[in-house]
């Protein structure tokens, strides 16, 4: 009898687990399909982060510098590094945090904008912020205010594109109540602008702030229904004579 009861309990646990797994899959699959660009990007980042985690420190440094958008690589291979630099993160341990950011920021933005518009905002912010920040590095080196070693520094990652999406999401918020959109924009400006006022500011801080401003400037890329609308059944009907 005890054996039969134990078997029955195991079957119940197995059924509960299978039901939970089916529930998770039923929710996850539509979410992934609704934002394919975000999740394909996450998959590439996961693979590349796994590579960085297992290779030797020397080969890891080679990969980071080879795919970096520093002055040397931009001069030699501008198109390649502008693309591949957005497919790596410098620290594999940060992948979990970026996974959260992608699900909370990129995925809703892609669902709202559509994959093509979302990708256009990401690419514009990433490329624009990279060129602005590296131009600042070049000028700093030329005027002997920055060390020449910065021409070889590692400038890699996905944060410029993320900052651009944070900027364009300003237009995702409804215009009423009026302060909501302005408060969001002010908070974003404060978050990305404060590091520029500190003594330890770097060219990446300039890049993040530039990417945010580029995102603000991407209003024309937002869809025709630019703000959240109430469901049709909740809207008041127009009176007709």
CSV table of N, CA, C and O in Angstrom, one decimal, residues 111-155:
chain,number,residue,atom,x,y,z
A,111,UNK,N,7.8,45.1,-29.9
A,111,UNK,CA,6.3,44.8,-30.1
A,111,UNK,C,5.6,46.1,-30.5
A,111,UNK,O,4.7,46.0,-31.3
A,112,UNK,N,6.0,47.2,-29.9
A,112,UNK,CA,5.3,48.4,-30.2
A,112,UNK,C,5.7,49.0,-31.6
A,112,UNK,O,4.9,49.4,-32.4
A,113,UNK,N,7.0,49.1,-31.8
A,113,UNK,CA,7.6,49.7,-33.0
A,113,UNK,C,7.5,48.8,-34.2
A,113,UNK,O,7.4,49.3,-35.4
A,114,UNK,N,7.5,47.5,-34.0
A,114,UNK,CA,7.7,46.6,-35.1
A,114,UNK,C,9.2,46.3,-35.3
A,114,UNK,O,10.0,47.2,-34.9
A,115,UNK,N,9.5,45.1,-35.7
A,115,UNK,CA,11.0,44.8,-35.8
A,115,UNK,C,11.8,45.7,-36.6
A,115,UNK,O,12.9,46.1,-36.2
A,116,UNK,N,11.3,46.1,-37.8
A,116,UNK,CA,12.1,47.0,-38.7
A,116,UNK,C,12.4,48.3,-38.0
A,116,UNK,O,13.5,48.8,-38.0
A,117,UNK,N,11.3,49.0,-37.5
A,117,UNK,CA,11.5,50.3,-36.8
A,117,UNK,C,12.4,50.1,-35.6
A,117,UNK,O,13.3,51.0,-35.3
A,118,UNK,N,12.2,49.1,-34.8
A,118,UNK,CA,13.0,48.9,-33.6
A,118,UNK,C,14.5,48.7,-34.0
A,118,UNK,O,15.3,49.3,-33.3
A,119,UNK,N,14.7,47.9,-35.0
A,119,UNK,CA,16.1,47.7,-35.4
A,119,UNK,C,16.7,49.0,-35.9
A,119,UNK,O,17.9,49.3,-35.7
A,120,UNK,N,15.9,49.8,-36.6
A,120,UNK,CA,16.4,51.1,-37.1
A,120,UNK,C,16.8,52.0,-36.0
A,120,UNK,O,17.9,52.7,-36.0
A,121,UNK,N,16.0,52.1,-34.9
A,121,UNK,CA,16.4,52.9,-33.7
A,121,UNK,C,17.6,52.4,-33.1
A,121,UNK,O,18.5,53.2,-32.7
A,122,UNK,N,17.7,51.1,-32.9
A,122,UNK,CA,18.9,50.5,-32.2
A,122,UNK,C,20.1,50.8,-33.0
A,122,UNK,O,21.2,51.2,-32.5
A,123,UNK,N,20.1,50.5,-34.3
A,123,UNK,CA,21.3,50.7,-35.2
A,123,UNK,C,21.7,52.2,-35.2
A,123,UNK,O,22.9,52.5,-35.1
A,124,UNK,N,20.7,53.1,-35.3
A,124,UNK,CA,21.0,54.5,-35.4
A,124,UNK,C,21.7,55.0,-34.1
A,124,UNK,O,22.7,55.7,-34.1
A,125,UNK,N,21.1,54.5,-32.9
A,125,UNK,CA,21.7,54.9,-31.6
A,125,UNK,C,23.1,54.3,-31.5
A,125,UNK,O,24.0,55.0,-31.0
A,126,UNK,N,23.2,53.1,-31.8
A,126,UNK,CA,24.5,52.4,-31.6
A,126,UNK,C,25.6,53.0,-32.5
A,126,UNK,O,26.7,53.4,-32.0
A,127,UNK,N,25.3,53.2,-33.8
A,127,UNK,CA,26.3,53.8,-34.7
A,127,UNK,C,26.6,55.2,-34.3
A,127,UNK,O,27.7,55.7,-34.3
A,128,UNK,N,25.5,56.0,-34.2
A,128,UNK,CA,25.7,57.4,-33.9
A,128,UNK,C,26.4,57.7,-32.6
A,128,UNK,O,27.4,58.5,-32.6
A,129,UNK,N,26.1,57.0,-31.5
A,129,UNK,CA,26.8,57.2,-30.2
A,129,UNK,C,28.2,56.7,-30.3
A,129,UNK,O,29.1,57.4,-29.7
A,130,UNK,N,28.5,55.7,-31.0
A,130,UNK,CA,29.9,55.2,-31.2
A,130,UNK,C,30.7,56.2,-31.9
A,130,UNK,O,31.8,56.6,-31.4
A,131,UNK,N,30.2,56.8,-33.0
A,131,UNK,CA,31.0,57.7,-33.7
A,131,UNK,C,31.2,59.0,-33.0
A,131,UNK,O,32.3,59.6,-33.0
A,132,UNK,N,30.2,59.5,-32.2
A,132,UNK,CA,30.3,60.7,-31.4
A,132,UNK,C,31.3,60.5,-30.3
A,132,UNK,O,32.2,61.3,-30.1
A,133,UNK,N,31.2,59.4,-29.6
A,133,UNK,CA,32.1,59.2,-28.5
A,133,UNK,C,33.6,59.0,-29.0
A,133,UNK,O,34.5,59.5,-28.3
A,134,UNK,N,33.8,58.3,-30.0
A,134,UNK,CA,35.1,58.0,-30.6
A,134,UNK,C,35.7,59.3,-31.2
A,134,UNK,O,36.9,59.5,-31.2
A,135,UNK,N,34.8,60.1,-31.7
A,135,UNK,CA,35.3,61.4,-32.2
A,135,UNK,C,35.8,62.3,-31.1
A,135,UNK,O,36.9,63.0,-31.2
A,136,UNK,N,35.1,62.2,-29.9
A,136,UNK,CA,35.6,62.9,-28.7
A,136,UNK,C,37.0,62.4,-28.3
A,136,UNK,O,37.8,63.1,-27.8
A,137,UNK,N,37.1,61.0,-28.3
A,137,UNK,CA,38.4,60.4,-28.0
A,137,UNK,C,39.5,60.9,-28.9
A,137,UNK,O,40.6,61.3,-28.5
A,138,UNK,N,39.2,61.0,-30.2
A,138,UNK,CA,40.2,61.4,-31.2
A,138,UNK,C,40.6,62.9,-30.9
A,138,UNK,O,41.8,63.2,-31.0
A,139,UNK,N,39.7,63.7,-30.6
A,139,UNK,CA,40.0,65.1,-30.4
A,139,UNK,C,40.8,65.2,-29.1
A,139,UNK,O,41.7,66.0,-29.0
A,140,UNK,N,40.4,64.4,-28.1
A,140,UNK,CA,41.2,64.5,-26.8
A,140,UNK,C,42.6,64.0,-27.0
A,140,UNK,O,43.5,64.6,-26.4
A,141,UNK,N,42.8,63.0,-27.8
A,141,UNK,CA,44.2,62.6,-28.1
A,141,UNK,C,45.0,63.6,-28.9
A,141,UNK,O,46.1,63.9,-28.6
A,142,UNK,N,44.3,64.2,-29.9
A,142,UNK,CA,44.9,65.2,-30.7
A,142,UNK,C,45.4,66.5,-29.9
A,142,UNK,O,46.4,67.0,-30.2
A,143,UNK,N,44.6,66.8,-28.9
A,143,UNK,CA,44.9,68.0,-28.1
A,143,UNK,C,45.7,67.6,-26.8
A,143,UNK,O,45.8,68.4,-25.9
A,144,UNK,N,46.1,66.4,-26.8
A,144,UNK,CA,47.0,65.9,-25.7
A,144,UNK,C,46.3,66.0,-24.3
A,144,UNK,O,46.9,66.1,-23.3
A,145,UNK,N,45.0,65.8,-24.4
A,145,UNK,CA,44.2,65.8,-23.1
A,145,UNK,C,43.8,64.3,-22.7
A,145,UNK,O,43.4,64.1,-21.6
A,146,UNK,N,44.0,63.4,-23.6
A,146,UNK,CA,43.8,62.0,-23.3
A,146,UNK,C,45.0,61.2,-23.8
A,146,UNK,O,45.6,61.5,-24.7
A,147,UNK,N,45.2,60.1,-23.1
A,147,UNK,CA,46.4,59.2,-23.5
A,147,UNK,C,46.1,58.5,-24.8
A,147,UNK,O,45.0,58.2,-25.2
A,148,UNK,N,47.2,58.3,-25.6
A,148,UNK,CA,47.1,57.7,-26.9
A,148,UNK,C,46.6,56.2,-26.8
A,148,UNK,O,46.1,55.6,-27.7
A,149,UNK,N,46.8,55.6,-25.6
A,149,UNK,CA,46.3,54.2,-25.4
A,149,UNK,C,44.8,54.1,-25.6
A,149,UNK,O,44.3,53.0,-25.9
A,150,UNK,N,44.1,55.2,-25.5
A,150,UNK,CA,42.6,55.1,-25.7
A,150,UNK,C,42.2,54.7,-27.1
A,150,UNK,O,41.1,54.3,-27.4
A,151,UNK,N,43.2,54.9,-28.0
A,151,UNK,CA,42.9,54.5,-29.4
A,151,UNK,C,42.8,53.0,-29.5
A,151,UNK,O,42.2,52.5,-30.5
A,152,UNK,N,43.3,52.3,-28.6
A,152,UNK,CA,43.3,50.8,-28.6
A,152,UNK,C,42.3,50.2,-27.6
A,152,UNK,O,42.3,49.0,-27.3
A,153,UNK,N,41.6,51.1,-26.9
A,153,UNK,CA,40.8,50.6,-25.8
A,153,UNK,C,39.6,49.7,-26.2
A,153,UNK,O,39.3,49.7,-27.4
A,154,UNK,N,39.0,49.0,-25.3
A,154,UNK,CA,37.9,48.1,-25.6
A,154,UNK,C,36.6,49.0,-25.6
A,154,UNK,O,36.3,49.6,-24.5
A,155,UNK,N,35.9,49.1,-26.7
A,155,UNK,CA,34.6,49.8,-26.7
A,155,UNK,C,33.7,48.8,-27.4
A,155,UNK,O,33.5,48.8,-28.6
